[in-house]
PDB file of N, CA and C in Angstrom:
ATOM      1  N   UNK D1083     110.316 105.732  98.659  1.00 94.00           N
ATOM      2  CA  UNK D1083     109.838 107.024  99.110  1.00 94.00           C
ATOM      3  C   UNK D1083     108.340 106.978  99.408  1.00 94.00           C
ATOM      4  N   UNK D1084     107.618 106.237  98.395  1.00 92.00           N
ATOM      5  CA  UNK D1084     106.238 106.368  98.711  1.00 92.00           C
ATOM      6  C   UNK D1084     105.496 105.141 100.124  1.00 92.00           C
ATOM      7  N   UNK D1085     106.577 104.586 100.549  1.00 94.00           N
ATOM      8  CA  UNK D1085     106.286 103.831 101.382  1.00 94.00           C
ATOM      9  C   UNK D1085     106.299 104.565 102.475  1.00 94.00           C
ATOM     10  N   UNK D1086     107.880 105.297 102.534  1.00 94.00           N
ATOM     11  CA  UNK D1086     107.978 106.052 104.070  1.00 94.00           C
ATOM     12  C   UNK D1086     107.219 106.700 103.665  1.00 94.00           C
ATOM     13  N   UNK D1087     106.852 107.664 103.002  1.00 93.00           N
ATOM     14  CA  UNK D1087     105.314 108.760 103.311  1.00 93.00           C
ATOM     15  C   UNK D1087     104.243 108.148 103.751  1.00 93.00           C
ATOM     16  N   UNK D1088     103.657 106.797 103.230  1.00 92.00           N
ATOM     17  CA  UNK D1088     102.252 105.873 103.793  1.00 92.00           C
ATOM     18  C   UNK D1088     102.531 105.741 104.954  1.00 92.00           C
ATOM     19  N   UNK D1089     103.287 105.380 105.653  1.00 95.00           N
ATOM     20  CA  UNK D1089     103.953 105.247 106.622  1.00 95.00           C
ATOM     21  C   UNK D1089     103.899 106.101 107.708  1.00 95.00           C
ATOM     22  N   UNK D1090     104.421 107.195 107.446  1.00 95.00           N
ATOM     23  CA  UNK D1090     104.418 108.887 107.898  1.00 95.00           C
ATOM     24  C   UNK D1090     102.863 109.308 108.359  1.00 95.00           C
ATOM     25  N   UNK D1091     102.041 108.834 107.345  1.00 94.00           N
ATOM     26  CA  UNK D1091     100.755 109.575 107.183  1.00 94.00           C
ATOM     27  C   UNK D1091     100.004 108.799 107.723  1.00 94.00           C
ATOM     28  N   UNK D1092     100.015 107.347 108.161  1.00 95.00           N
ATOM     29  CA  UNK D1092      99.448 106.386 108.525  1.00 95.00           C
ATOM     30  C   UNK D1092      98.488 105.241 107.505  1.00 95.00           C
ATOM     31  N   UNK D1093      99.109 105.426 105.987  1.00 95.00           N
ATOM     32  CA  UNK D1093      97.962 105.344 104.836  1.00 95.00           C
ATOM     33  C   UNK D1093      98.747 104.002 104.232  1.00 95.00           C
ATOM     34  N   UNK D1094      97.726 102.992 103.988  1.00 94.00           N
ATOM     35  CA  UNK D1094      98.281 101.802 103.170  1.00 94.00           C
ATOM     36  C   UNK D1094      98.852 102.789 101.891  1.00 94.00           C
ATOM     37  N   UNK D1095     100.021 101.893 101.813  1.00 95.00           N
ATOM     38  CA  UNK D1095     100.572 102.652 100.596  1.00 95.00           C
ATOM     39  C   UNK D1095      99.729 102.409  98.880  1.00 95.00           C
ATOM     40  N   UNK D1096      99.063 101.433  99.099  1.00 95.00           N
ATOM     41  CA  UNK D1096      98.133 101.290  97.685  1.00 95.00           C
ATOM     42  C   UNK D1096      96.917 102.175  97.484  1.00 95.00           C
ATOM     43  N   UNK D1097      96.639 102.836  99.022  1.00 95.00           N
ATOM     44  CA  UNK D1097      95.321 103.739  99.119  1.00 95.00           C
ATOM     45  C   UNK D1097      96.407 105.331  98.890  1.00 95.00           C
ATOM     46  N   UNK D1098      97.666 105.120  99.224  1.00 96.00           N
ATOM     47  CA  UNK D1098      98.602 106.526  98.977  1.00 96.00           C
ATOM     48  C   UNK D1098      98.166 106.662  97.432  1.00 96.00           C
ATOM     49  N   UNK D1099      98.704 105.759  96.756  1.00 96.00           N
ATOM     50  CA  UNK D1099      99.192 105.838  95.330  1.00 96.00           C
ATOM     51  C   UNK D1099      97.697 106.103  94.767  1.00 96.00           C
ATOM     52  N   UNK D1100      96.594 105.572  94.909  1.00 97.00           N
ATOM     53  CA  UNK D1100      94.975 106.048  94.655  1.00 97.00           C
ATOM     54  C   UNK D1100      94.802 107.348  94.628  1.00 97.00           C
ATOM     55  N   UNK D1101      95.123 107.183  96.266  1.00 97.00           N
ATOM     56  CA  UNK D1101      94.570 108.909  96.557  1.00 97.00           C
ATOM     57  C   UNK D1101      95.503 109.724  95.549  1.00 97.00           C
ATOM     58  N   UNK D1102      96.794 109.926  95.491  1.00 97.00           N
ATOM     59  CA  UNK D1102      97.927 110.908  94.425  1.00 97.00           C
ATOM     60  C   UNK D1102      97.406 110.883  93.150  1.00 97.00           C
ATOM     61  N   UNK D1103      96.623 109.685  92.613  1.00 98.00           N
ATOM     62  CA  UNK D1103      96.541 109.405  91.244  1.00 98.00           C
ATOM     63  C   UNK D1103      95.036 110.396  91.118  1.00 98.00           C
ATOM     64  N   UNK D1104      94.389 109.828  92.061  1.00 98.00           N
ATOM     65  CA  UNK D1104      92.903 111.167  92.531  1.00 98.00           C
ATOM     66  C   UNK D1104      93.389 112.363  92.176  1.00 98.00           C
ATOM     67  N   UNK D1105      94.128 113.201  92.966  1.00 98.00           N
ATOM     68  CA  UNK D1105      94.540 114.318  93.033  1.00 98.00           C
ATOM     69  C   UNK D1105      94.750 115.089  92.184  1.00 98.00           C
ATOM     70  N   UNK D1106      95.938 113.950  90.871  1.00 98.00           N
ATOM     71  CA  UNK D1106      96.315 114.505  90.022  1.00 98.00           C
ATOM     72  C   UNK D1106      95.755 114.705  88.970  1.00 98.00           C
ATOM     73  N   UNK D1107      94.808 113.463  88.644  1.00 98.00           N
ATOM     74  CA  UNK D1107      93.483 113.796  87.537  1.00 98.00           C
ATOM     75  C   UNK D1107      92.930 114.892  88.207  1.00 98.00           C
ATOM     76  N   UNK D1108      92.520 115.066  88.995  1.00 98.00           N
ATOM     77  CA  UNK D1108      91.637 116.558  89.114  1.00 98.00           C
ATOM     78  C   UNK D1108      91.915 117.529  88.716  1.00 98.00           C
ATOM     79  N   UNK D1109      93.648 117.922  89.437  1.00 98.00           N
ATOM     80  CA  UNK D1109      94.144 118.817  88.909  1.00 98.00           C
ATOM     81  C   UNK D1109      94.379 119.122  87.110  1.00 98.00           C
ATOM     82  N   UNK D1110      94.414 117.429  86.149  1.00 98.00           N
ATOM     83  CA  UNK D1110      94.740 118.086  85.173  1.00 98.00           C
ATOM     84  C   UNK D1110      93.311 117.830  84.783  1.00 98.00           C
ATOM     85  N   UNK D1111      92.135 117.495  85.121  1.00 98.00           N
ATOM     86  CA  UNK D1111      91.056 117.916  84.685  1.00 98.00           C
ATOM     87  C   UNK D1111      90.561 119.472  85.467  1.00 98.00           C
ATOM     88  N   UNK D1112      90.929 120.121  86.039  1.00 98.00           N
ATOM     89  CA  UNK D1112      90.899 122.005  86.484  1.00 98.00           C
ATOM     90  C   UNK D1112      91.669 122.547  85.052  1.00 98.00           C
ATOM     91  N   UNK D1113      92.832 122.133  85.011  1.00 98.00           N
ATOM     92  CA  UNK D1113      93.824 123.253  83.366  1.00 98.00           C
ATOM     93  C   UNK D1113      92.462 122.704  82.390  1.00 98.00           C
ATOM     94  N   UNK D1114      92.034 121.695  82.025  1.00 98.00           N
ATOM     95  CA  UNK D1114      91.701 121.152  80.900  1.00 98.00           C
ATOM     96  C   UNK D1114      90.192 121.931  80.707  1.00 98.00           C
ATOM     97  N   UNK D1115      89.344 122.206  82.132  1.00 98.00           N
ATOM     98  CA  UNK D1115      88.198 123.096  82.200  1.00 98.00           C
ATOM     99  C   UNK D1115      88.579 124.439  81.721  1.00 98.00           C
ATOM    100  N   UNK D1116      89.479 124.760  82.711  1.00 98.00           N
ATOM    101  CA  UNK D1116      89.811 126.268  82.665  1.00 98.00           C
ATOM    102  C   UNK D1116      90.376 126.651  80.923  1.00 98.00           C
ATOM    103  N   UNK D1117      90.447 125.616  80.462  1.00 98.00           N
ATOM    104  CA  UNK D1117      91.044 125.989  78.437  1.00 98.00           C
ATOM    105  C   UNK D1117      89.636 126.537  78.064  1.00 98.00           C
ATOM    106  N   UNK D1118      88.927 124.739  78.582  1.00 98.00           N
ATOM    107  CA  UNK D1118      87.495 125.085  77.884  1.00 98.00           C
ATOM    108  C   UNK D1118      86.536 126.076  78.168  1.00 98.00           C
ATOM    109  N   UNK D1119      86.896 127.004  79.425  1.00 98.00           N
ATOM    110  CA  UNK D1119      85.983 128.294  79.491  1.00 98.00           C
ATOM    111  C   UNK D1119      86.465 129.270  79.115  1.00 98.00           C
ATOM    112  N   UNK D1120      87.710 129.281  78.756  1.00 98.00           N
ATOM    113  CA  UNK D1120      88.697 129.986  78.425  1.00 98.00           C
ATOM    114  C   UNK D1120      88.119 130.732  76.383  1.00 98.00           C
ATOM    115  N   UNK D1121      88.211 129.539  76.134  1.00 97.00           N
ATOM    116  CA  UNK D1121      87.592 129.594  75.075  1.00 97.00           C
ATOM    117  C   UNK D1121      86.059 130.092  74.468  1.00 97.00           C
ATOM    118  N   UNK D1122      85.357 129.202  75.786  1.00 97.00           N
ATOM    119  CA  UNK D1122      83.542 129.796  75.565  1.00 97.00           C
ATOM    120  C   UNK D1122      83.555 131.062  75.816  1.00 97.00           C
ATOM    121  N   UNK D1123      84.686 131.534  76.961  1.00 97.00           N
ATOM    122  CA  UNK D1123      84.063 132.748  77.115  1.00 97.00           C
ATOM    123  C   UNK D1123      84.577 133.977  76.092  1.00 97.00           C
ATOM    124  N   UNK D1124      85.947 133.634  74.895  1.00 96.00           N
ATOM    125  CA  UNK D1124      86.635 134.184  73.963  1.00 96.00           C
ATOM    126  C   UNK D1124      85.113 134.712  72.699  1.00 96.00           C
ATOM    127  N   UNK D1125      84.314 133.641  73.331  1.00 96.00           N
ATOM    128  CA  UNK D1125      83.173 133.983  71.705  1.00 96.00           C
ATOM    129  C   UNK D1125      81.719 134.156  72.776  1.00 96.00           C
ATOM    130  N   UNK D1126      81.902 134.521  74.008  1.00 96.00           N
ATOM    131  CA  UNK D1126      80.731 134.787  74.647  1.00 96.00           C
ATOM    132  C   UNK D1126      79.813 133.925  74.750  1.00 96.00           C
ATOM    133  N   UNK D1127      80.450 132.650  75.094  1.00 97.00           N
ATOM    134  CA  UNK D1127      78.763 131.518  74.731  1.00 97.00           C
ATOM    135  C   UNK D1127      79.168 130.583  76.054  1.00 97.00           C
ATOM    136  N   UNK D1128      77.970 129.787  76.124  1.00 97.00           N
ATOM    137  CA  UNK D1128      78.203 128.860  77.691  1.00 97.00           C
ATOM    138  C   UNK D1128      78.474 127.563  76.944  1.00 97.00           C
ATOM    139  N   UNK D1129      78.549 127.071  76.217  1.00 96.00           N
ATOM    140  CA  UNK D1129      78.795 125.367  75.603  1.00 96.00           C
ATOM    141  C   UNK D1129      78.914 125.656  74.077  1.00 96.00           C
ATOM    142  N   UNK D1130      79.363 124.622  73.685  1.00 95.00           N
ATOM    143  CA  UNK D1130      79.765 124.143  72.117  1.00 95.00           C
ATOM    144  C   UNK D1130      78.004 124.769  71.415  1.00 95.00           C
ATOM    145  N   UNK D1131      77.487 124.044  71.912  1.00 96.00           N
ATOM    146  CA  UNK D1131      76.066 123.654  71.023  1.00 96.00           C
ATOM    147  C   UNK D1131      75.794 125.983  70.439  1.00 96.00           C
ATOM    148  N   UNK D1132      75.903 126.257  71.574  1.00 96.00           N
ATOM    149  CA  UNK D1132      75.554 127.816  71.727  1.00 96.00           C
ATOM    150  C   UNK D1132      76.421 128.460  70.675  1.00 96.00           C
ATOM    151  N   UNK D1133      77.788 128.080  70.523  1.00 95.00           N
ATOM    152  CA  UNK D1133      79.014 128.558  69.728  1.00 95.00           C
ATOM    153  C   UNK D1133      79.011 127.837  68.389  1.00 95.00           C
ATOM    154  N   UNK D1134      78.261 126.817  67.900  1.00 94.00           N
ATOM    155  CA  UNK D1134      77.538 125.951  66.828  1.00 94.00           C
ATOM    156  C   UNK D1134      76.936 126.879  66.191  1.00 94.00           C
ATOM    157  N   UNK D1135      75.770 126.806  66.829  1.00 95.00           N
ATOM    158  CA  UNK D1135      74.534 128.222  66.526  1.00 95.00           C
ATOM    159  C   UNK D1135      74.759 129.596  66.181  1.00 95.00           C
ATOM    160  N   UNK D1136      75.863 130.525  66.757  1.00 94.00           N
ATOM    161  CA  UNK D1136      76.641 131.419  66.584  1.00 94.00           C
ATOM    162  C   UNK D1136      77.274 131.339  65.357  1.00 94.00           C
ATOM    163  N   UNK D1137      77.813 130.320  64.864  1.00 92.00           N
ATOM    164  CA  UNK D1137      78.785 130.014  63.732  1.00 92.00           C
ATOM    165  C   UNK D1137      77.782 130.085  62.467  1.00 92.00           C
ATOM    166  N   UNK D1138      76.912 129.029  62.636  1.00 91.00           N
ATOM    167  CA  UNK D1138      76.228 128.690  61.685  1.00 91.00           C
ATOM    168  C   UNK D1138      75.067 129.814  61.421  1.00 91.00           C
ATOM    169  N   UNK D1139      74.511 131.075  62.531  1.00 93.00           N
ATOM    170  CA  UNK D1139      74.100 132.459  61.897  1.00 93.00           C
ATOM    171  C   UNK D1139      75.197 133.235  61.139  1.00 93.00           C
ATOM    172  N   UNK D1140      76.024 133.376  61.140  1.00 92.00           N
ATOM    173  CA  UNK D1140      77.092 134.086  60.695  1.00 92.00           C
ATOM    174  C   UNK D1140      77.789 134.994  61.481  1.00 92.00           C
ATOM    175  N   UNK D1141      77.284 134.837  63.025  1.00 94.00           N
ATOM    176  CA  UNK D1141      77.405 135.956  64.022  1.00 94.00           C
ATOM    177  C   UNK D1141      78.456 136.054  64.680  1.00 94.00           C
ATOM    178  N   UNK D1142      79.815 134.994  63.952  1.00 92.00           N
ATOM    179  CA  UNK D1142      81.112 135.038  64.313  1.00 92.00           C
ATOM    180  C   UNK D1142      81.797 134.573  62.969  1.00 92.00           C
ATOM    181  N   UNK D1143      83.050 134.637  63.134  1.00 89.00           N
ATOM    182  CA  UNK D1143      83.813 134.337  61.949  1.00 89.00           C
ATOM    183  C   UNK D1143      83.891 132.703  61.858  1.00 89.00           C
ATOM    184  N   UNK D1144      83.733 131.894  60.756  1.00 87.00           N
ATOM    185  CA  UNK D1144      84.019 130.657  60.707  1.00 87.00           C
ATOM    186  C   UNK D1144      85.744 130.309  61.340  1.00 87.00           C
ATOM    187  N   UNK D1145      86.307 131.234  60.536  1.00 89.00           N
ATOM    188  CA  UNK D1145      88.204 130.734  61.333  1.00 89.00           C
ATOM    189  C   UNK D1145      88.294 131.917  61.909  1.00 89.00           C
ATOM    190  N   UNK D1146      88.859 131.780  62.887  1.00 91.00           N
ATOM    191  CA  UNK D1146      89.491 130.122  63.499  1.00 91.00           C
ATOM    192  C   UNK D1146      88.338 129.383  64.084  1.00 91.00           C
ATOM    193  N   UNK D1147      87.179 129.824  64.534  1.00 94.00           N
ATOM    194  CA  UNK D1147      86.290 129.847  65.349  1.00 94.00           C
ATOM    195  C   UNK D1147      85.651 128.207  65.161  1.00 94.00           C
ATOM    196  N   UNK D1148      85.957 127.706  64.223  1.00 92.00           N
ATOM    197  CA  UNK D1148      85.763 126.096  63.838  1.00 92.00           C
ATOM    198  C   UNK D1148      86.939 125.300  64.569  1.00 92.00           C
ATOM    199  N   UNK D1149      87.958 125.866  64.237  1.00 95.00           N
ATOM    200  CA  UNK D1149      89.334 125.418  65.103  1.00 95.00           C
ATOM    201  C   UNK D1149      89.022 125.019  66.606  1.00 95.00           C
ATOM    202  N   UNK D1150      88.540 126.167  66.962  1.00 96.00           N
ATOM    203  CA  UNK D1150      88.198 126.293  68.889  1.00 96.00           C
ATOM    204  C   UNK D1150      86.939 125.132  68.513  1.00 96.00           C
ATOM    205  N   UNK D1151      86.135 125.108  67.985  1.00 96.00           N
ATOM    206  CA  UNK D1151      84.951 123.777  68.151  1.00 96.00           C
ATOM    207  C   UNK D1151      85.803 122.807  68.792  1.00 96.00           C
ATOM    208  N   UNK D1152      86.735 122.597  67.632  1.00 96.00           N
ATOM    209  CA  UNK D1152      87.149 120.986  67.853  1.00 96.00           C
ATOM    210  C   UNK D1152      87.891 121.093  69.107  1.00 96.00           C
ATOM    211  N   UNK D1153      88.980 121.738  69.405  1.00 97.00           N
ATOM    212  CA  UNK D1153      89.661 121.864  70.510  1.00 97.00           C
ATOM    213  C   UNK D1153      88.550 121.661  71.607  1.00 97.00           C
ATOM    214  N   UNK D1154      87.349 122.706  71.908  1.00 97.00           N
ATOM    215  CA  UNK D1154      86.380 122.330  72.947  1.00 97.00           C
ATOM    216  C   UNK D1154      85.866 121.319  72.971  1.00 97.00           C
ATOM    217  N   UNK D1155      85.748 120.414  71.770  1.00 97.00           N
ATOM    218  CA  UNK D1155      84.953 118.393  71.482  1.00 97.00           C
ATOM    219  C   UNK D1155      86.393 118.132  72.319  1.00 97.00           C
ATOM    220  N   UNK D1156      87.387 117.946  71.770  1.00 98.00           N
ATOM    221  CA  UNK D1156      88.363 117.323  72.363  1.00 98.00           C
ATOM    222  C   UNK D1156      88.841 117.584  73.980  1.00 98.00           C
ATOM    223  N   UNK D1157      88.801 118.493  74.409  1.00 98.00           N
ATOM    224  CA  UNK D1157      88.422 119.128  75.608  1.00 98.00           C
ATOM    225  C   UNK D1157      87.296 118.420  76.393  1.00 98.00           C
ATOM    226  N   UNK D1158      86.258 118.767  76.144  1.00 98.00           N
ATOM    227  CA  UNK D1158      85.401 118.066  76.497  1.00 98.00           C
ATOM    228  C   UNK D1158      85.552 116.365  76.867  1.00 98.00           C
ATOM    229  N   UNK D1159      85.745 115.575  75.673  1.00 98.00           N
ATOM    230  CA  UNK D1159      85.774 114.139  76.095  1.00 98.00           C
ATOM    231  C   UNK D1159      87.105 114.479  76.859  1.00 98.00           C
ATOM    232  N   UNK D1160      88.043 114.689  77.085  1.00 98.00           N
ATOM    233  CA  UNK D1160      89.126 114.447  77.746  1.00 98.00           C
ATOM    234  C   UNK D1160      88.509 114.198  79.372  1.00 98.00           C
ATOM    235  N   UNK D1161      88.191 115.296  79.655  1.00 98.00           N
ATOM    236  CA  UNK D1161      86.984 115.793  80.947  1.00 98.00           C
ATOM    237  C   UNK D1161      86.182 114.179  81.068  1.00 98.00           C
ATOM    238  N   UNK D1162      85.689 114.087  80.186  1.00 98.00           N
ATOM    239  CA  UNK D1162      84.772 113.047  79.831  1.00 98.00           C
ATOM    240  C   UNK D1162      85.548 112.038  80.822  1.00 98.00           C
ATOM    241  N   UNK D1163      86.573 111.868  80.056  1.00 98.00           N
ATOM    242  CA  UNK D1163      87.324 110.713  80.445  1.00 98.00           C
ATOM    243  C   UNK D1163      87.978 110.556  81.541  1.00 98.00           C
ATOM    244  N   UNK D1164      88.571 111.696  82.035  1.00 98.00           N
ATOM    245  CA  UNK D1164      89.328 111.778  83.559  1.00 98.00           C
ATOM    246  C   UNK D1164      88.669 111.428  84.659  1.00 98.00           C
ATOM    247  N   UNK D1165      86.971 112.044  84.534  1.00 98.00           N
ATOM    248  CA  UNK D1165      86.085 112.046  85.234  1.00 98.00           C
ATOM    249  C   UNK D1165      86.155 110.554  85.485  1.00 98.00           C
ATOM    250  N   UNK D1166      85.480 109.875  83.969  1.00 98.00           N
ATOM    251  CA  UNK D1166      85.085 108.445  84.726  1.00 98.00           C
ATOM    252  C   UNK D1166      86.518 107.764  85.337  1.00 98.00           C
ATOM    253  N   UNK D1167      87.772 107.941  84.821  1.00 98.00           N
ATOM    254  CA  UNK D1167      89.180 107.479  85.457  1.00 98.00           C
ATOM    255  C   UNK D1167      89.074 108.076  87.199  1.00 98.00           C
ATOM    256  N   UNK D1168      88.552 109.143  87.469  1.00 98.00           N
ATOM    257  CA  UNK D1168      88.627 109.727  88.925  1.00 98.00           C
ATOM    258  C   UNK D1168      87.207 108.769  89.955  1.00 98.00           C
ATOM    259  N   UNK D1169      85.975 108.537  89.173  1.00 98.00           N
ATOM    260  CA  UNK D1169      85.388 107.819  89.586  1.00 98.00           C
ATOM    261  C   UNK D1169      85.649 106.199  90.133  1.00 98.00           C
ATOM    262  N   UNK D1170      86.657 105.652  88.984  1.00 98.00           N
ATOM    263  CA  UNK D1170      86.971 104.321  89.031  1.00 98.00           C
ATOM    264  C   UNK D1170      87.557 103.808  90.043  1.00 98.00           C
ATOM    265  N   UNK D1171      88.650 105.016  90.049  1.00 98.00           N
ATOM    266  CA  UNK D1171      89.817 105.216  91.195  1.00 98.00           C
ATOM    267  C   UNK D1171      88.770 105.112  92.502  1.00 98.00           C
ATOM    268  N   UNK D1172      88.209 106.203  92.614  1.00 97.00           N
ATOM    269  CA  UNK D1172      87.140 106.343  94.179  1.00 97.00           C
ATOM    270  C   UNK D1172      86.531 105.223  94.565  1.00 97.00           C
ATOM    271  N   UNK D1173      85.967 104.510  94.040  1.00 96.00           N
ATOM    272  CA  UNK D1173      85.427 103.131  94.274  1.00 96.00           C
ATOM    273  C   UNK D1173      86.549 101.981  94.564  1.00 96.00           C
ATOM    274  N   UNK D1174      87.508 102.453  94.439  1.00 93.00           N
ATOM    275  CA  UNK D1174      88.898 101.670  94.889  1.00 93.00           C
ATOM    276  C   UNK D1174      89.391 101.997  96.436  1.00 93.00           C
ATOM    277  N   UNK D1175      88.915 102.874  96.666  1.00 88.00           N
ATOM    278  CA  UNK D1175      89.599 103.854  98.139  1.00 88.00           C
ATOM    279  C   UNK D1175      88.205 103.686  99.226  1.00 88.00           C
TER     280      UNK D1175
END
């Protein structure tokens, strides 16, 4: 299948399978942003460090609000990571 589409489209099929693999990190690095603003914007702050500071005045509740930290660290490197995987890819194409 992915041949007749390269084919179709006029695209070496190894630059097809790049480009799809492009595409699709982006897309699941967009859900993986959209959690993480999802969240900053649940406690009104623009980044971790801001929602740190918040915590540690007392100017939000510790729980769950420690919970969402980690979820946004983990969030974050994920991002981290897709990114440089979407970069690697591009230098391939």
């Amino acid at each position: 299948m992915v041949e007749k589409i390269a084919t179709k489209e006029g695209v070496d099929k190894e630059k097809l399978i790049v480009l799809s693999l492009i595409a699709y990190l982006n897309e699941k690095k967009r859900r993986y942003m959209e959690e993480r603003i999802e969240i900053l914007k649940r406690y009104g702050v623009n980044s971790i460090n801001e929602l740190e500071e918040k915590i540690k005045k007392s100017e939000i509740e510790e729980h769950p609000t420690w919970e969402d930290l980690t979820t946004l660290e983990n969030l974050e490197e994920l991002i981290r990571k897709i990114s440089d995987d979407i970069q690697h890819l591009q230098k391939i194409v």
